[in-house]
Amino acid sequence: MLRRRGKRTLTPAMLEARDELMQSPPDCPEKYALLNVLRALPRALSLSRNAYLLLLRMVEKTPVESWEMLKTPFIYAHNSTLMSWTGLSLTALRRAVRELADAKMLVPCDGRNGQRGKRWQGAEGEIQVGFNLGSLRHRWPELLGKLEEEKRRRSQVAFLRDAIADLNENVRRVADASGDQEIAMEAARIMRLRRGTEQTDTLSAYYEDMKTLLAGLQPQTKSVDKSSENKGHLVQNSVECTPELAPMDATIGTHYTDRKNNQTLDVVVVAPDRRNRIETMRRAGQADHSDLGEGRERSALRGFRGTAMFYLSVCPDLRDLCSTSTPDRDELADAAEQLSGQIGISYQSWRVGCGILGKFEAAVAVIVMATRREHGESIRHPDAYFRSLVDRGVRNTLFLDRSLYALRDLHGVEKVDMVPPPSKLPAAKPKNRWGSRP
């Protein structure tokens, strides 16, 4: 740190930012492109509110042409002008400028002999006094990286909020059926709290609390259903049956009425000889698909069976989301559900994918997407990409096994549990007369 009496104290970060101005920047963003990125990162920049607002005002007041390739974005303003722009006091303004300089967002250009006194506009050939915003060009790649992280964080926050709301619907329905108002009030409290925070850890805790409430209601629901069934059975037995409503037996036979009571039946008679052509065609279609072996070929995995270590090896992000080091299929699916929110998949798309592909197949699709992003593959719209995978699964054109085989070969992890049929095993070579194979 360079301390000089009556002059600005220069920190190592400020000296480094000043040296960066002598080098060519990695990129030269336009003014409004830079403003849009800065406005989308109110918290990710790790700046105070005063420093953040001052930086926005400075960029807004610069001319558009000053952000071109061979020009320098420079802001000249007296302290009184800066105070009028931001509404800050002189002390708060100086602290904000100091914070921005330490963050290498700007480089202060002081007056003659490095004095911090009044600022004036330099004439031609003289050093202008003010703030050089060219440091933002050197921070541009870092700002783009923070923007991507902020997008993923916001997607995860929206995902967790939707998941909590979905669980709340189930809790409220079951609590109303069982008459447990205390749990219903607790679920409503969690719903209010989820709107007051954007921390993913806090929202994950609220999600677990809502799952605990729903799990606590399940045993009560089963007992209530059994008691209602017993009550209905007792009432039915207590009612005296009239001869017209007596149960049918071998002696009474079938009751014939003028009402058409088969509205709920799925059987449709389409021929006078009572042959059901629709049911025959339906059974024929099912018989055609019976050769697939319990839907094995219709699954997106196409019979691919990977161990937990395989999925954890190809996608290391799952390790932090799994509760154990050897998770089962359900734990992997739950971890992939949280991972889907982190990579930008909405909760509604996740629910649709689980309903169409199945929860584990949807989890494998998320793992493949996350692994491709980790390897540098560009997925601009993850939610739309995931929906396209689900749409291919509907048309039976989704082959996740091919992607998993490629990931296995790329990472060199353990082989998957795929044993070829005996007919395709290589035949053993015959032994010679000495007992050894050639």
Coordinates of C-alpha atoms in Angstrom, one line a residue:
M1 CA 0.0 0.0 0.0
L2 CA 1.4 3.4 -1.0
R3 CA 0.7 6.2 1.5
R4 CA 1.5 9.8 0.6
R5 CA 0.5 12.7 2.7
G6 CA -2.1 14.9 1.1
K7 CA -2.5 12.4 -1.8
R8 CA -4.7 9.4 -2.5
T9 CA -3.6 6.2 -0.8
L10 CA -2.9 3.6 -3.5
T11 CA -3.6 -0.1 -2.7
P12 CA -2.0 -3.0 -4.6
A13 CA -5.4 -3.6 -6.3
M14 CA -5.5 0.0 -7.5
L15 CA -1.9 -0.1 -8.8
E16 CA -2.7 -3.4 -10.6
A17 CA -5.8 -1.8 -12.2
R18 CA -3.7 1.2 -13.3
D19 CA -1.2 -1.2 -15.0
E20 CA -4.0 -3.0 -16.8
L21 CA -4.9 0.2 -18.6
M22 CA -1.6 0.0 -20.5
Q23 CA -2.6 -3.5 -21.9
S24 CA -5.1 -4.3 -24.5
P25 CA -8.4 -5.4 -23.0
P26 CA -9.9 -8.9 -23.8
D27 CA -13.1 -7.4 -25.2
C28 CA -14.7 -4.0 -25.8
P29 CA -18.4 -4.3 -24.9
E30 CA -20.9 -1.7 -25.9
K31 CA -22.3 0.7 -23.3
Y32 CA -25.8 -0.7 -23.1
A33 CA -24.6 -4.3 -23.1
L34 CA -22.4 -3.5 -20.1
L35 CA -25.3 -1.7 -18.4
N36 CA -27.6 -4.7 -18.8
V37 CA -25.1 -7.0 -17.3
L38 CA -24.4 -4.7 -14.4
R39 CA -28.1 -4.2 -13.7
A40 CA -28.6 -8.0 -13.6
L41 CA -25.9 -8.4 -10.9
P42 CA -27.0 -6.2 -8.0
R43 CA -25.7 -8.7 -5.4
A44 CA -23.2 -10.8 -7.3
L45 CA -20.6 -8.0 -7.6
S46 CA -20.0 -7.9 -3.8
L47 CA -20.4 -4.2 -3.8
S48 CA -22.3 -2.0 -1.3
R49 CA -25.5 -0.3 -2.4
N50 CA -23.9 3.1 -2.7
A51 CA -20.9 1.9 -4.7
Y52 CA -23.2 -0.1 -7.0
L53 CA -25.5 2.9 -7.7
L54 CA -22.5 5.1 -8.3
L55 CA -21.0 2.7 -10.8
L56 CA -24.3 2.6 -12.7
R57 CA -24.6 6.4 -12.8
M58 CA -21.1 6.8 -14.1
V59 CA -21.6 4.3 -16.9
E60 CA -25.0 5.9 -17.8
K61 CA -23.4 9.4 -18.1
T62 CA -20.6 8.3 -20.4
P63 CA -21.1 8.9 -24.2
V64 CA -21.9 5.9 -26.3
E65 CA -19.1 6.5 -28.7
S66 CA -16.5 6.5 -25.8
W67 CA -17.0 2.7 -25.5
E68 CA -15.8 2.1 -29.1
M69 CA -12.6 0.1 -29.8
L70 CA -10.0 2.9 -29.9
K71 CA -11.6 5.2 -27.4
T72 CA -11.5 5.5 -23.6
P73 CA -14.6 5.6 -21.5
F74 CA -14.0 8.5 -19.1
I75 CA -16.2 10.3 -16.6
Y76 CA -15.5 13.9 -15.5
A77 CA -17.6 15.4 -12.7
H78 CA -17.2 17.4 -9.6
N79 CA -18.0 15.9 -6.3
S80 CA -21.1 18.1 -6.1
T81 CA -22.2 16.7 -9.4
L82 CA -21.6 13.1 -8.3
M83 CA -23.5 13.8 -5.1
S84 CA -26.5 15.1 -7.1
W85 CA -26.5 12.0 -9.3
T86 CA -26.6 9.6 -6.4
G87 CA -27.9 11.5 -3.5
L88 CA -24.9 10.6 -1.3
S89 CA -23.1 12.7 1.1
L90 CA -19.5 13.6 0.5
T91 CA -18.2 11.0 3.0
A92 CA -20.4 8.3 1.5
L93 CA -19.3 9.3 -2.0
R94 CA -15.6 9.0 -1.1
R95 CA -16.2 5.6 0.5
A96 CA -18.0 4.4 -2.6
V97 CA -15.2 5.6 -4.9
R98 CA -12.7 3.9 -2.7
E99 CA -14.6 0.7 -2.8
L100 CA -14.9 0.8 -6.6
A101 CA -11.2 1.5 -7.0
D102 CA -10.3 -1.4 -4.7
A103 CA -12.6 -3.7 -6.8
K104 CA -10.8 -2.6 -9.9
M105 CA -14.0 -1.2 -11.5
L106 CA -12.4 2.2 -12.2
V107 CA -9.2 4.0 -12.0
P108 CA -9.2 7.5 -10.3
C109 CA -7.2 10.1 -12.3
D110 CA -6.1 12.8 -9.8
G111 CA -5.0 16.3 -10.4
R112 CA -1.5 17.8 -10.7
N113 CA 1.1 16.2 -8.5
G114 CA -1.4 13.5 -7.5
Q115 CA -3.5 15.8 -5.4
R116 CA -7.0 14.8 -4.5
G117 CA -8.4 18.4 -4.5
K118 CA -10.8 19.9 -6.9
R119 CA -11.3 18.3 -10.2
W120 CA -11.0 20.2 -13.5
Q121 CA -11.3 19.4 -17.2
G122 CA -7.8 19.0 -18.7
A123 CA -7.1 20.8 -21.9
E124 CA -5.7 19.2 -25.0
G125 CA -2.4 17.5 -24.3
E126 CA -3.0 17.5 -20.5
I127 CA -4.1 14.7 -18.3
Q128 CA -7.8 14.7 -17.7
V129 CA -8.9 14.6 -14.1
G130 CA -11.8 12.2 -13.3
F131 CA -12.4 8.4 -13.4
N132 CA -11.3 6.0 -16.1
L133 CA -13.9 3.3 -16.6
G134 CA -11.7 1.3 -19.0
S135 CA -11.1 -1.2 -16.2
L136 CA -14.6 -2.5 -16.8
R137 CA -13.4 -3.9 -20.2
H138 CA -10.9 -6.0 -18.3
R139 CA -13.6 -7.2 -15.9
W140 CA -16.0 -8.1 -18.8
P141 CA -15.2 -11.9 -18.9
E142 CA -15.6 -12.1 -15.2
L143 CA -18.9 -10.2 -15.3
L144 CA -20.2 -12.7 -18.0
G145 CA -19.2 -15.6 -15.7
K146 CA -21.0 -14.1 -12.8
L147 CA -24.0 -13.5 -15.0
E148 CA -24.2 -17.2 -15.9
E149 CA -23.9 -18.1 -12.2
E150 CA -26.6 -15.7 -11.3
K151 CA -28.9 -17.2 -14.0
R152 CA -28.3 -20.7 -12.6
R153 CA -28.9 -19.5 -9.1
R154 CA -32.2 -17.8 -10.0
S155 CA -33.3 -20.9 -11.9
Q156 CA -32.6 -23.0 -8.8
V157 CA -34.5 -20.6 -6.6
A158 CA -37.5 -20.7 -8.9
F159 CA -37.3 -24.5 -9.0
L160 CA -37.2 -24.9 -5.3
R161 CA -40.1 -22.4 -4.8
D162 CA -42.3 -24.3 -7.3
A163 CA -41.4 -27.6 -5.7
I164 CA -42.4 -26.3 -2.2
A165 CA -45.7 -25.0 -3.7
D166 CA -46.3 -28.4 -5.3
L167 CA -45.8 -30.2 -1.9
N168 CA -48.0 -27.6 -0.2
E169 CA -50.9 -28.6 -2.4
N170 CA -50.6 -32.2 -1.3
V171 CA -50.1 -31.3 2.3
R172 CA -53.1 -29.0 2.3
R173 CA -55.4 -31.5 0.6
V174 CA -54.4 -34.3 3.0
A175 CA -54.6 -32.0 6.0
D176 CA -58.1 -30.9 5.1
A177 CA -59.2 -34.5 4.7
S178 CA -57.8 -35.5 8.1
G179 CA -58.8 -32.3 9.9
D180 CA -55.2 -31.5 11.0
Q181 CA -55.2 -27.7 11.0
E182 CA -51.9 -27.4 12.8
I183 CA -50.0 -28.9 10.0
A184 CA -51.9 -26.9 7.5
M185 CA -50.9 -23.7 9.3
E186 CA -47.3 -24.8 9.4
A187 CA -47.3 -25.4 5.6
A188 CA -48.8 -22.0 5.1
R189 CA -46.1 -20.5 7.2
I190 CA -43.4 -22.2 5.0
M191 CA -45.1 -20.9 1.9
R192 CA -44.8 -17.4 3.2
L193 CA -41.2 -17.8 4.2
R194 CA -40.1 -19.1 0.9
R195 CA -41.0 -15.8 -0.8
G196 CA -38.8 -13.8 1.6
T197 CA -35.5 -15.5 0.8
E198 CA -33.4 -16.2 -2.3
Q199 CA -30.8 -18.4 -0.5
T200 CA -30.8 -21.9 -2.0
D201 CA -29.7 -23.5 1.3
T202 CA -32.6 -21.9 3.1
L203 CA -35.1 -22.9 0.4
S204 CA -33.7 -26.5 0.5
A205 CA -34.4 -26.6 4.2
Y206 CA -37.9 -25.4 3.7
Y207 CA -38.4 -28.1 1.0
E208 CA -37.2 -30.8 3.4
D209 CA -39.5 -29.4 6.1
M210 CA -42.5 -29.6 3.7
K211 CA -41.6 -33.2 2.8
T212 CA -41.5 -34.0 6.5
L213 CA -45.0 -32.6 7.0
L214 CA -46.3 -34.7 4.1
A215 CA -44.6 -37.8 5.4
G216 CA -46.1 -37.2 8.8
L217 CA -49.6 -37.0 7.3
Q218 CA -49.4 -40.3 5.3
P219 CA -49.9 -42.7 8.2
Q220 CA -52.8 -40.6 9.5
T221 CA -54.3 -40.6 6.0
K222 CA -54.1 -44.4 5.8
S223 CA -55.8 -44.8 9.2
V224 CA -58.5 -42.4 8.3
D225 CA -59.2 -44.2 5.0
K226 CA -59.5 -47.6 6.8
S227 CA -61.8 -46.2 9.4
S228 CA -64.1 -44.7 6.8
E229 CA -64.1 -48.0 4.9
N230 CA -65.1 -49.8 8.1
K231 CA -67.8 -47.3 8.8
G232 CA -69.2 -47.7 5.3
H233 CA -69.1 -51.5 5.6
L234 CA -71.1 -51.3 8.9
V235 CA -73.7 -49.0 7.5
Q236 CA -74.1 -51.2 4.4
N237 CA -74.6 -54.3 6.6
S238 CA -77.0 -52.5 8.9
V239 CA -79.4 -51.5 6.1
E240 CA -82.1 -54.1 5.4
C241 CA -82.1 -55.2 1.8
T242 CA -85.4 -55.1 0.1
P243 CA -86.5 -57.8 -2.3
E244 CA -86.0 -55.5 -5.3
L245 CA -82.4 -54.7 -4.3
A246 CA -81.4 -58.1 -3.0
P247 CA -78.1 -59.4 -4.1
M248 CA -78.1 -61.7 -7.1
D249 CA -77.5 -65.4 -6.7
A250 CA -78.0 -68.6 -8.8
T251 CA -81.7 -68.8 -8.0
I252 CA -82.7 -65.2 -8.6
G253 CA -80.7 -64.5 -11.7
T254 CA -80.1 -61.2 -13.4
H255 CA -82.2 -58.2 -12.8
Y256 CA -83.4 -56.6 -16.0
T257 CA -84.3 -52.9 -15.9
D258 CA -85.1 -50.2 -18.4
R259 CA -82.1 -48.1 -17.3
K260 CA -78.7 -48.2 -19.1
N261 CA -76.4 -48.8 -16.2
N262 CA -73.2 -49.6 -18.1
Q263 CA -72.1 -46.0 -18.6
T264 CA -68.8 -46.6 -16.6
L265 CA -67.9 -49.7 -18.5
D266 CA -65.1 -49.7 -21.1
V267 CA -66.6 -52.5 -23.2
V268 CA -68.1 -51.3 -26.5
V269 CA -70.3 -53.6 -28.5
V270 CA -69.9 -52.8 -32.2
A271 CA -71.3 -55.9 -33.8
P272 CA -74.7 -57.6 -33.6
D273 CA -73.1 -60.9 -32.7
R274 CA -71.5 -59.3 -29.6
R275 CA -68.0 -59.4 -30.9
N276 CA -65.8 -56.6 -29.5
R277 CA -63.6 -55.4 -32.3
I278 CA -62.0 -52.6 -30.3
E279 CA -60.9 -54.9 -27.5
T280 CA -59.6 -57.4 -30.1
M281 CA -57.5 -54.7 -31.8
R282 CA -56.3 -53.4 -28.4
R283 CA -55.1 -56.9 -27.3
A284 CA -53.5 -57.4 -30.7
G285 CA -51.5 -54.2 -30.3
Q286 CA -50.4 -55.2 -26.8
A287 CA -49.4 -58.6 -28.1
D288 CA -47.2 -57.0 -30.7
H289 CA -45.2 -55.0 -28.0
S290 CA -44.9 -58.0 -25.7
D291 CA -41.6 -59.0 -27.3
L292 CA -39.9 -55.9 -26.0
G293 CA -39.3 -57.5 -22.6
E294 CA -41.3 -55.5 -20.0
G295 CA -40.9 -52.3 -21.9
R296 CA -37.1 -52.5 -22.0
E297 CA -36.8 -51.3 -25.6
R298 CA -39.3 -48.5 -25.0
S299 CA -37.3 -47.1 -22.2
A300 CA -34.9 -44.3 -23.1
L301 CA -32.0 -46.2 -21.4
R302 CA -32.5 -49.2 -23.8
G303 CA -31.4 -51.7 -21.1
F304 CA -28.4 -49.7 -19.9
R305 CA -27.7 -50.4 -16.3
G306 CA -25.1 -48.3 -14.6
T307 CA -24.0 -48.4 -11.0
A308 CA -24.1 -45.5 -8.6
M309 CA -20.3 -45.1 -8.8
F310 CA -20.7 -44.8 -12.6
Y311 CA -23.1 -41.8 -12.4
L312 CA -21.1 -40.2 -9.6
S313 CA -18.0 -40.5 -11.7
V314 CA -19.4 -39.0 -14.9
C315 CA -21.2 -36.2 -13.0
P316 CA -19.2 -35.1 -9.9
D317 CA -21.8 -32.5 -9.1
L318 CA -24.1 -35.3 -7.8
R319 CA -21.7 -36.0 -5.0
D320 CA -22.5 -32.9 -3.1
L321 CA -26.2 -33.4 -3.5
C322 CA -26.4 -37.1 -2.4
S323 CA -26.7 -37.9 1.3
T324 CA -24.5 -41.0 1.1
S325 CA -21.5 -42.1 -0.9
T326 CA -23.3 -45.1 -2.4
P327 CA -26.8 -43.8 -3.3
D328 CA -29.5 -46.0 -4.7
R329 CA -31.8 -45.1 -7.7
D330 CA -34.2 -43.0 -5.6
E331 CA -31.4 -41.0 -4.0
L332 CA -29.8 -40.4 -7.4
A333 CA -33.2 -39.3 -8.8
D334 CA -33.6 -36.9 -5.9
A335 CA -30.1 -35.5 -6.3
A336 CA -30.7 -35.1 -10.1
E337 CA -33.9 -33.2 -9.2
Q338 CA -31.9 -30.6 -7.3
L339 CA -29.3 -30.6 -10.0
S340 CA -32.0 -29.8 -12.6
G341 CA -32.8 -26.6 -10.8
Q342 CA -29.1 -25.6 -10.8
I343 CA -28.6 -26.0 -14.5
G344 CA -31.7 -24.0 -15.5
I345 CA -34.5 -26.5 -15.8
S346 CA -37.9 -25.3 -14.5
Y347 CA -39.9 -27.4 -12.0
Q348 CA -42.8 -27.7 -14.4
S349 CA -40.5 -29.2 -17.1
W350 CA -39.1 -31.6 -14.5
R351 CA -42.6 -32.8 -13.6
V352 CA -43.5 -33.3 -17.2
G353 CA -40.3 -35.2 -17.8
C354 CA -41.0 -37.5 -14.8
G355 CA -44.5 -38.1 -15.9
I356 CA -43.5 -39.1 -19.5
L357 CA -40.0 -40.7 -19.2
G358 CA -40.2 -41.8 -15.6
K359 CA -38.3 -40.2 -12.7
F360 CA -35.1 -42.1 -13.1
E361 CA -34.9 -41.7 -16.9
A362 CA -35.5 -38.0 -16.4
A363 CA -32.8 -37.9 -13.8
V364 CA -30.4 -39.6 -16.3
A365 CA -31.3 -37.0 -18.9
V366 CA -30.4 -34.2 -16.4
I367 CA -27.1 -36.0 -15.6
V368 CA -26.2 -36.1 -19.3
M369 CA -27.0 -32.4 -19.8
A370 CA -25.0 -31.4 -16.7
T371 CA -22.0 -33.5 -17.9
R372 CA -22.1 -31.9 -21.3
R373 CA -22.1 -28.5 -19.8
E374 CA -19.2 -29.4 -17.6
H375 CA -17.2 -30.4 -20.7
G376 CA -17.8 -27.0 -22.3
E377 CA -20.7 -27.8 -24.5
S378 CA -23.0 -24.8 -25.0
I379 CA -26.6 -25.3 -24.0
R380 CA -28.1 -21.8 -24.3
H381 CA -31.7 -22.7 -23.2
P382 CA -31.5 -25.7 -20.8
D383 CA -35.3 -25.7 -20.1
A384 CA -36.1 -25.9 -23.8
Y385 CA -33.3 -28.5 -24.4
F386 CA -34.8 -30.7 -21.6
R387 CA -38.3 -30.4 -23.1
S388 CA -36.9 -31.5 -26.5
L389 CA -35.5 -34.6 -24.9
V390 CA -38.8 -35.4 -23.3
D391 CA -40.5 -34.9 -26.7
R392 CA -38.1 -37.3 -28.3
G393 CA -38.9 -39.7 -25.5
V394 CA -42.6 -39.5 -26.4
R395 CA -41.7 -40.4 -30.0
N396 CA -39.5 -43.2 -28.8
T397 CA -36.4 -41.6 -30.4
L398 CA -34.5 -40.8 -27.3
F399 CA -31.4 -43.0 -26.8
L400 CA -29.8 -42.1 -23.5
D401 CA -27.7 -45.3 -23.6
R402 CA -25.6 -44.0 -26.4
S403 CA -24.8 -40.8 -24.5
L404 CA -23.9 -42.9 -21.4
Y405 CA -21.6 -45.2 -23.4
A406 CA -19.8 -42.1 -24.8
L407 CA -19.4 -40.7 -21.2
R408 CA -18.1 -44.0 -20.0
D409 CA -15.5 -44.1 -22.7
L410 CA -14.6 -40.5 -22.1
H411 CA -14.1 -40.8 -18.4
G412 CA -12.8 -44.4 -18.4
V413 CA -14.9 -45.3 -15.4
E414 CA -15.9 -48.8 -14.4
K415 CA -17.8 -50.9 -16.9
V416 CA -21.6 -51.0 -16.7
D417 CA -23.5 -54.1 -15.8
M418 CA -24.2 -55.3 -19.4
V419 CA -23.6 -59.0 -20.0
P420 CA -24.0 -60.2 -23.6
P421 CA -26.3 -63.1 -24.3
P422 CA -24.7 -66.6 -24.3
S423 CA -25.2 -66.9 -28.0
K424 CA -22.9 -63.9 -28.7
L425 CA -20.1 -65.0 -26.3
P426 CA -16.9 -65.9 -28.2
A427 CA -16.4 -69.6 -28.5
A428 CA -13.5 -71.1 -26.5
K429 CA -10.5 -72.3 -28.6
P430 CA -9.9 -76.0 -28.6
K431 CA -7.0 -77.4 -26.6
N432 CA -4.1 -79.1 -28.2
R433 CA -2.7 -82.5 -27.1
W434 CA -0.4 -80.9 -24.5
G435 CA -3.4 -79.4 -22.7
S436 CA -2.8 -75.7 -23.6
R437 CA -4.6 -73.5 -26.1
P438 CA -2.6 -72.0 -29.0

